[in-house]
Amino acid sequence: MKRIQVKKGQILQRKGDLHTKAYEVKSGLLRSYAIDEKGKEHIFLFAPEGWIMADSNDYDQPAALFIDALEDTILIEKEKLAVKVHEMSKLIKRLNVLQQRVIMLMSASAIERYEHFIETYPDIVQRVPQRMIASYLGITPEALSTVKRQQVLKK
Amino acid sequence: MKRIQVKKGQILQRKGDLHTKAYEVKSGLLRSYAIDEKGKEHIFLFAPEGWIMADSNDYDQPAALFIDALEDTILIEKEKLAVKVHEMSKLIKRLNVLQQRVIMLMSASAIERYEHFIETYPDIVQRVPQRMIASYLGITPEALSTVKRQQVLKK
DNA sequence: GTCATTTATTAATCTACATTAAGGCATAAG
DNA sequence: CTTATGCCTTAATGTAGATTAATAAATGAC
């Protein structure tokens, strides 16, 4: 359990890594993402200040996701065992967020997803490139542009 | 921790329930699902023999999902605390399955999803109605019919 | 058994989003 | 300064899957 500083762009975990850690974000921003068979990135979660970012895997299992820093970030690196015992509820919340994402991807239109996103992460919209928000929403950057234009016109 | 028999169609957990349990399936089939704002069902997971079905929520939090039996089922009902301590890795596997579903929904076409489904659950295809498989895949029953027709023609 | 209800299939049409391509703004590098 | 590189936006075109509707098959109630 140690305090670490990482630079924007630094990769903390790669798919396949063993003995992965959990990261509690003190300041900055992390993301976790997967790369599909076609080589496309899909963002799973953003973790701003106060969040814990941890791969879901067990000790023996290789990591399923990549984790990197979208901003210079200060974090506490923890052994997962410690997380398991003491921070269970935070990890469980993470599972809930994932469930909400499945519902969203199955039922909501691009506009609805975007509106939900800015409710959930009002500050992050300004902090990450549009194409990453598109990736999180499961749409193309072009479609996101259109959504935002309609969004503005509505007001 | 007790052995229970439930009939097909019986609901084990409703959204909003408190003090929810975890269920280890001995025989039969459970499913968990959500109902979106438009009233549509979206299936999250099927749990056949050997699986543990548990809502992701913490003790204080109300349940996010419904759980019901798709077949007459025999199961072991457990306190979640017991699950947390002794069956962590099974719950973690569940999180991994959910992650795979997010990737699938973001990147795979209807045909790819269906092919992946029959690989993952070769036996369940015959055990549940088509419309539930469609719900799990995030497509309409009509689209699933078309996919299956193309699937047959390919061979 | 009959009748009612739910489910699955097929086809015709529609639409949300993807794809492609082009142009405008940045930031960084020489 | 100029040029290159990456990102965002806009518009035109294409397409996978949704929607609608009609028919058939299966399931369940009585």
XYZ file of C-alpha atoms (C1' of nucleotides) in Angstrom:
370
model
C 0.000 0.000 0.000
C 1.949 2.959 -1.262
C 1.346 6.407 -2.696
C 2.298 6.725 -6.363
C 2.359 9.492 -8.948
C 1.720 8.625 -12.574
C 1.888 10.793 -15.664
C -0.887 11.239 -18.182
C -0.786 8.372 -20.632
C 0.970 5.951 -18.330
C -0.355 2.401 -18.375
C -0.925 0.842 -14.978
C -2.214 -2.517 -16.078
C -2.279 -4.443 -19.319
C -4.606 -7.229 -20.300
C -3.031 -10.490 -19.236
C -1.070 -9.062 -16.330
C -0.861 -11.213 -13.239
C -0.782 -10.073 -9.626
C -2.683 -6.933 -10.417
C -3.312 -4.225 -7.831
C -6.208 -1.993 -6.923
C -5.842 1.783 -7.233
C -7.538 4.400 -5.147
C -7.484 7.740 -6.959
C -6.479 10.723 -4.827
C -6.342 13.231 -7.659
C -6.446 12.950 -11.440
C -8.298 10.466 -13.602
C -7.934 6.821 -14.570
C -9.828 4.757 -17.104
C -10.209 1.042 -17.727
C -10.774 -0.244 -21.224
C -10.857 -3.349 -23.375
C -9.701 -3.908 -26.941
C -12.006 -6.093 -29.012
C -11.074 -8.612 -31.713
C -11.252 -5.876 -34.316
C -8.731 -3.810 -32.366
C -11.244 -1.214 -31.200
C -11.018 0.303 -27.728
C -14.068 0.248 -25.495
C -13.989 2.250 -22.308
C -15.511 0.603 -19.272
C -15.129 3.044 -16.452
C -13.688 6.407 -15.594
C -12.301 6.740 -12.077
C -11.939 10.337 -10.869
C -10.910 11.414 -7.370
C -12.271 9.200 -4.643
C -12.902 6.159 -6.814
C -11.210 2.807 -6.644
C -10.143 1.278 -9.927
C -9.572 -2.447 -9.827
C -9.785 -5.204 -12.327
C -12.451 -7.670 -11.424
C -10.192 -10.641 -11.557
C -9.063 -12.981 -8.916
C -5.454 -13.553 -8.010
C -4.770 -16.418 -10.334
C -6.590 -14.952 -13.291
C -4.843 -12.639 -15.739
C -6.235 -9.123 -16.016
C -9.107 -8.690 -18.470
C -8.792 -4.941 -18.895
C -6.243 -2.238 -19.492
C -5.938 0.630 -17.033
C -4.220 3.908 -17.830
C -4.072 7.516 -16.655
C -5.944 10.206 -18.597
C -4.404 12.936 -16.450
C -1.430 13.157 -14.133
C -2.712 11.156 -11.211
C -1.859 10.515 -7.590
C -3.044 7.190 -6.317
C -2.730 4.666 -3.550
C -1.727 1.244 -4.780
C -3.208 -1.563 -2.721
C -3.027 -5.271 -2.590
C -6.321 -6.704 -3.695
C -6.656 -8.798 -0.577
C -6.826 -5.647 1.485
C -9.423 -4.283 -0.861
C -11.448 -7.418 -0.658
C -11.768 -7.328 3.069
C -12.004 -3.645 3.787
C -13.422 -2.057 0.666
C -15.874 -4.662 -0.508
C -18.723 -2.226 -0.682
C -16.834 0.058 -3.045
C -16.133 -2.824 -5.366
C -19.749 -3.863 -5.180
C -20.801 -0.376 -6.207
C -18.549 -0.818 -9.192
C -20.470 -3.933 -10.123
C -23.675 -1.940 -9.891
C -22.298 0.681 -12.228
C -21.481 -2.040 -14.724
C -25.003 -3.403 -14.474
C -26.396 0.027 -15.186
C -24.171 0.171 -18.241
C -25.551 -3.099 -19.546
C -29.091 -1.760 -19.140
C -28.079 1.468 -20.838
C -26.445 -0.257 -23.793
C -29.441 -2.511 -24.259
C -32.193 0.046 -23.981
C -31.117 3.656 -24.354
C -30.610 5.669 -27.522
C -27.456 7.681 -28.147
C -29.104 10.855 -26.855
C -30.361 9.159 -23.715
C -26.928 7.682 -23.061
C -25.275 11.047 -23.406
C -27.761 12.736 -21.096
C -27.256 9.997 -18.553
C -23.505 10.361 -18.860
C -23.448 14.088 -18.154
C -25.675 13.511 -15.146
C -23.371 10.823 -13.805
C -20.079 12.544 -14.621
C -20.843 16.267 -14.993
C -17.212 17.287 -14.600
C -15.608 14.603 -16.730
C -17.204 15.843 -19.942
C -14.700 18.692 -19.998
C -11.740 16.608 -18.907
C -11.534 13.900 -21.561
C -11.509 13.984 -25.380
C -14.872 13.584 -27.103
C -13.830 10.373 -28.775
C -13.365 8.743 -25.356
C -16.817 9.757 -24.275
C -18.103 8.276 -27.520
C -16.240 5.077 -26.715
C -17.791 4.956 -23.259
C -21.238 5.490 -24.747
C -20.705 2.826 -27.379
C -21.153 5.172 -30.357
C -18.861 6.857 -32.899
C -17.402 10.340 -32.366
C -19.426 11.542 -35.361
C -22.661 10.352 -33.797
C -21.692 12.075 -30.557
C -21.182 15.347 -32.416
C -24.664 15.080 -33.825
C -26.123 14.283 -30.437
C -24.456 17.306 -28.896
C -25.735 19.569 -31.660
C -29.291 18.358 -31.099
C -28.748 18.803 -27.382
C -27.824 22.448 -27.855
C -30.683 23.131 -30.240
C -33.181 21.761 -27.762
C -32.430 24.570 -25.309
C -28.431 -21.634 4.511
C -31.223 -23.940 3.498
C -32.326 -26.102 0.620
C -35.383 -24.784 -1.211
C -37.565 -25.912 -4.089
C -39.166 -23.322 -6.306
C -41.618 -23.716 -9.153
C -41.145 -22.388 -12.656
C -42.168 -18.740 -12.727
C -41.651 -18.117 -9.047
C -39.996 -14.811 -8.202
C -37.163 -15.015 -5.717
C -36.224 -11.354 -5.586
C -37.848 -8.135 -6.707
C -36.165 -4.853 -7.436
C -36.077 -2.850 -4.246
C -36.030 -5.830 -1.899
C -33.863 -5.517 1.171
C -31.906 -8.251 2.897
C -31.533 -10.225 -0.299
C -29.956 -13.668 -0.390
C -27.622 -15.496 -2.688
C -28.783 -18.659 -4.459
C -26.710 -21.625 -5.482
C -28.517 -23.600 -8.166
C -28.520 -27.372 -7.665
C -30.862 -28.175 -10.532
C -33.064 -26.092 -12.780
C -32.528 -22.574 -14.070
C -32.704 -19.040 -12.689
C -32.437 -15.719 -14.433
C -31.837 -12.167 -13.284
C -33.324 -9.253 -15.177
C -34.026 -5.553 -15.051
C -37.016 -3.572 -16.269
C -36.137 -0.284 -17.927
C -38.075 3.005 -17.784
C -40.078 1.937 -20.808
C -41.165 -1.217 -19.037
C -39.022 -3.541 -21.138
C -37.301 -6.550 -19.599
C -33.576 -7.025 -20.095
C -32.035 -10.302 -19.049
C -28.679 -10.082 -17.339
C -27.694 -13.603 -16.529
C -28.891 -17.154 -16.717
C -27.832 -19.401 -13.856
C -28.031 -23.114 -14.609
C -26.862 -25.923 -12.344
C -23.718 -25.104 -10.419
C -24.003 -21.341 -10.702
C -24.538 -18.870 -7.921
C -27.103 -16.160 -8.552
C -26.787 -13.119 -6.357
C -27.663 -9.510 -6.709
C -24.627 -7.313 -6.655
C -25.893 -5.108 -3.913
C -24.659 -4.528 -0.463
C -26.706 -5.178 2.644
C -28.119 -1.716 3.010
C -28.851 -1.214 -0.659
C -32.128 -2.347 -2.183
C -31.892 -4.970 -4.905
C -31.337 -3.651 -8.429
C -32.513 -6.739 -10.271
C -35.320 -9.228 -10.332
C -34.578 -12.926 -10.013
C -36.980 -15.650 -10.992
C -37.058 -19.337 -11.912
C -37.350 -20.356 -15.565
C -37.713 -24.009 -14.604
C -38.584 -25.878 -11.426
C -35.409 -25.343 -9.454
C -33.709 -26.698 -6.393
C -31.361 -24.253 -4.740
C -29.414 -23.480 -1.628
C -30.287 -20.114 -0.115
C -27.370 -18.435 1.580
C -26.745 -15.330 3.564
C -24.660 -12.959 1.517
C -22.114 -12.575 4.263
C -21.283 -16.240 3.938
C -21.005 -15.830 0.208
C -18.786 -12.832 0.562
C -16.263 -14.624 2.661
C -16.283 -18.077 1.180
C -17.404 -17.683 -2.405
C -15.791 -14.412 -3.392
C -14.174 -15.859 -6.449
C -17.507 -17.036 -7.836
C -18.937 -13.580 -7.452
C -15.882 -12.132 -9.113
C -16.375 -14.460 -12.054
C -19.861 -13.025 -12.300
C -18.379 -9.559 -12.608
C -16.163 -10.828 -15.406
C -19.150 -12.212 -17.251
C -20.821 -8.815 -16.978
C -17.728 -7.140 -18.393
C -17.760 -9.492 -21.333
C -21.380 -8.551 -21.890
C -20.527 -4.873 -22.025
C -17.847 -5.577 -24.620
C -20.286 -7.711 -26.578
C -23.025 -5.103 -26.563
C -20.612 -2.414 -27.669
C -18.856 -4.251 -30.440
C -20.566 -7.376 -31.710
C -23.305 -7.686 -34.320
C -26.459 -9.679 -33.671
C -25.012 -12.731 -35.432
C -21.780 -12.567 -33.474
C -23.686 -12.236 -30.219
C -25.811 -15.244 -31.017
C -22.819 -17.364 -31.964
C -21.086 -16.341 -28.770
C -24.200 -17.177 -26.787
C -24.527 -20.722 -28.095
C -20.865 -21.281 -27.361
C -21.258 -20.044 -23.810
C -24.586 -21.711 -23.074
C -24.955 -24.568 -25.571
C -27.665 -26.272 -23.529
C -29.695 -23.240 -22.557
C -30.726 -22.462 -26.125
C -33.202 -25.319 -25.964
C -34.365 -24.611 -22.433
C -35.647 -21.029 -22.636
C -38.048 -19.247 -25.009
C -36.499 -17.458 -27.954
C -37.692 -14.075 -26.771
C -35.586 -14.458 -23.620
C -32.488 -15.223 -25.628
C -33.256 -12.144 -27.707
C -33.551 -10.137 -24.515
C -30.196 -11.429 -23.301
C -28.623 -10.533 -26.643
C -30.173 -7.087 -26.645
C -32.118 -7.579 -29.878
C -35.768 -8.190 -30.787
C -37.225 -11.687 -31.218
C -37.817 -10.870 -34.904
C -34.146 -10.059 -35.411
C -33.194 -13.272 -33.648
C -35.402 -15.267 -36.022
C -33.586 -13.740 -38.953
C -30.199 -14.484 -37.423
C -31.133 -18.106 -36.864
C -32.332 -18.473 -40.446
C -29.045 -17.103 -41.767
C -27.213 -19.387 -39.355
C -28.939 -22.454 -40.809
C -28.392 -21.355 -44.416
C -24.672 -20.935 -43.809
C -24.248 -24.668 -43.197
C -61.560 -32.142 -26.094
C -62.282 -26.394 -27.404
C -60.976 -21.757 -27.049
C -57.806 -18.165 -25.689
C -53.317 -16.586 -25.089
C -48.695 -16.527 -25.795
C -44.835 -17.379 -28.894
C -42.286 -17.778 -33.315
C -41.743 -16.764 -37.976
C -41.739 -14.086 -42.247
C -41.903 -9.991 -45.041
C -42.250 -4.805 -45.958
C -41.018 -0.603 -44.379
C -38.593 2.679 -41.496
C -34.870 4.806 -38.832
C -30.904 5.466 -35.856
C -26.483 5.149 -36.176
C -22.199 3.786 -38.971
C -19.273 4.856 -42.600
C -16.944 7.771 -45.631
C -15.065 11.932 -46.848
C -13.978 16.737 -46.535
C -12.886 21.053 -44.046
C -11.656 23.729 -39.883
C -8.936 24.303 -35.499
C -5.951 23.355 -32.584
C -1.211 22.083 -30.672
C 3.513 20.893 -31.460
C 7.919 20.635 -34.321
C 10.870 22.272 -37.483
C 6.803 31.799 -39.316
C 5.291 27.042 -41.931
C 4.067 22.359 -41.956
C 2.468 18.230 -39.892
C -0.559 15.588 -36.840
C -4.506 14.835 -34.293
C -9.211 16.056 -33.041
C -13.846 17.819 -33.875
C -17.531 18.881 -36.818
C -20.605 18.648 -40.823
C -22.873 16.436 -44.610
C -24.066 12.405 -47.937
C -24.804 7.768 -48.212
C -25.346 3.035 -46.527
C -27.080 -0.604 -43.541
C -28.253 -3.447 -39.431
C -31.725 -3.999 -36.827
C -36.412 -1.965 -35.156
C -41.089 -1.636 -36.072
C -45.344 -3.069 -37.872
C -48.374 -6.414 -39.297
C -50.059 -10.898 -40.652
C -49.926 -15.834 -40.140
C -48.793 -20.078 -37.955
C -47.539 -22.946 -34.095
C -47.355 -23.938 -29.323
C -49.099 -23.611 -24.595
C -52.320 -23.294 -21.161
C -57.164 -22.713 -19.154
C -61.446 -24.504 -18.857
